[in-house]
XYZ file of C-alpha atoms in Angstrom:
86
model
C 0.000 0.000 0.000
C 2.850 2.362 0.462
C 4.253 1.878 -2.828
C 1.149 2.126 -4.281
C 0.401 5.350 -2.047
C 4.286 6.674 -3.596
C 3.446 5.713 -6.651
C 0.194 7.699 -7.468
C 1.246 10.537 -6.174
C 4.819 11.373 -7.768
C 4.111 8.841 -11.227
C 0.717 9.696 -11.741
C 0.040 8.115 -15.383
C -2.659 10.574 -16.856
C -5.765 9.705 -18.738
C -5.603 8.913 -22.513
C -6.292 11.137 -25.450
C -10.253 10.246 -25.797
C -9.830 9.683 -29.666
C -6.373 7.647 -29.089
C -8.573 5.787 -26.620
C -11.120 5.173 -29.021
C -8.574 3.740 -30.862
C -7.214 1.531 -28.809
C -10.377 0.032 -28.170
C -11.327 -0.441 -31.800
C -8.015 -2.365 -32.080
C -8.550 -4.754 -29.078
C -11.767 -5.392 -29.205
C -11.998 -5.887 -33.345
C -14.293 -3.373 -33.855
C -14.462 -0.910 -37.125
C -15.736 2.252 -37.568
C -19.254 0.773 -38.327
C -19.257 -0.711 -35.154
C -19.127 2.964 -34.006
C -21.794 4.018 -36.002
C -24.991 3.161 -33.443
C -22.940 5.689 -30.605
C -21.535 8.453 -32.570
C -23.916 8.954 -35.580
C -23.378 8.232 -39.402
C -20.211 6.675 -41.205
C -19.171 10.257 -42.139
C -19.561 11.497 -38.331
C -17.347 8.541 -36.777
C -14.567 9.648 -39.793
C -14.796 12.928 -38.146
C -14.181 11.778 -34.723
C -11.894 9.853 -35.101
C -9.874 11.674 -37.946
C -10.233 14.888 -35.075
C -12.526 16.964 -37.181
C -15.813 17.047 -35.013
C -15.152 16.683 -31.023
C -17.095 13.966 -28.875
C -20.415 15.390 -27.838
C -21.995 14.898 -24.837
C -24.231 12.552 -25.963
C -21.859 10.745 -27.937
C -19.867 10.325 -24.775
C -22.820 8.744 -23.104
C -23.925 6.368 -25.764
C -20.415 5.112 -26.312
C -19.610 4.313 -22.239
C -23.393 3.385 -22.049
C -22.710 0.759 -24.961
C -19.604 -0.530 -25.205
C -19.027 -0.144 -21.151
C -16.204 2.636 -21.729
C -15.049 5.145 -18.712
C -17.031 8.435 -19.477
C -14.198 10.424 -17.511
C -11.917 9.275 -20.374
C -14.043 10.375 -23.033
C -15.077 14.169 -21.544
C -11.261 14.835 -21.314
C -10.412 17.641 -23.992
C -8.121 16.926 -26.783
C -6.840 18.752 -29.843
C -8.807 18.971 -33.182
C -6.998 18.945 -36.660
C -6.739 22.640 -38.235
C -9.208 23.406 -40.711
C -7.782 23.616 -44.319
C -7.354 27.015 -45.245
């Protein structure tokens, strides 16, 4: 418990990029982007997300932790979006 106690508090690991996340569950659990498509919207909305166009709404958020039993505190973190094409 000590070390564990130590270890928190001076090699605190922080929580993952939401869309990195996202990722990494895609790859472990086998799932594609139209396995996304019932909790973040249409096959051009999940491209978004995950391509960091459009940002994770709320709702999104909800649907995916509701549905595929992901940590909501992971998802709400903010992130960067890709720049707009000028």
């Amino acid at each position: 418990l000590l070390i564990q106690d130590y270890e928190a508090k001076h090699y605190a690991i922080p929580d993952p990029d939401p869309v990195d996340f996202l990722h990494y569950v895609m790859e472990s659990r086998g799932l594609t982007r139209l396995d996304l498509e019932p909790f973040i919207g249409s096959r051009g909305r999940v491209a978004e997300v995950l391509n960091r166009i459009r940002p994770l709404t709320l709702e999104m958020i909800r649907r995916l932790a509701e549905g595929l039993k992901l940590p909501a505190d992971v998802l709400v973190q903010d992130y960067p979006l890709a720049r707009k094409a000028a």
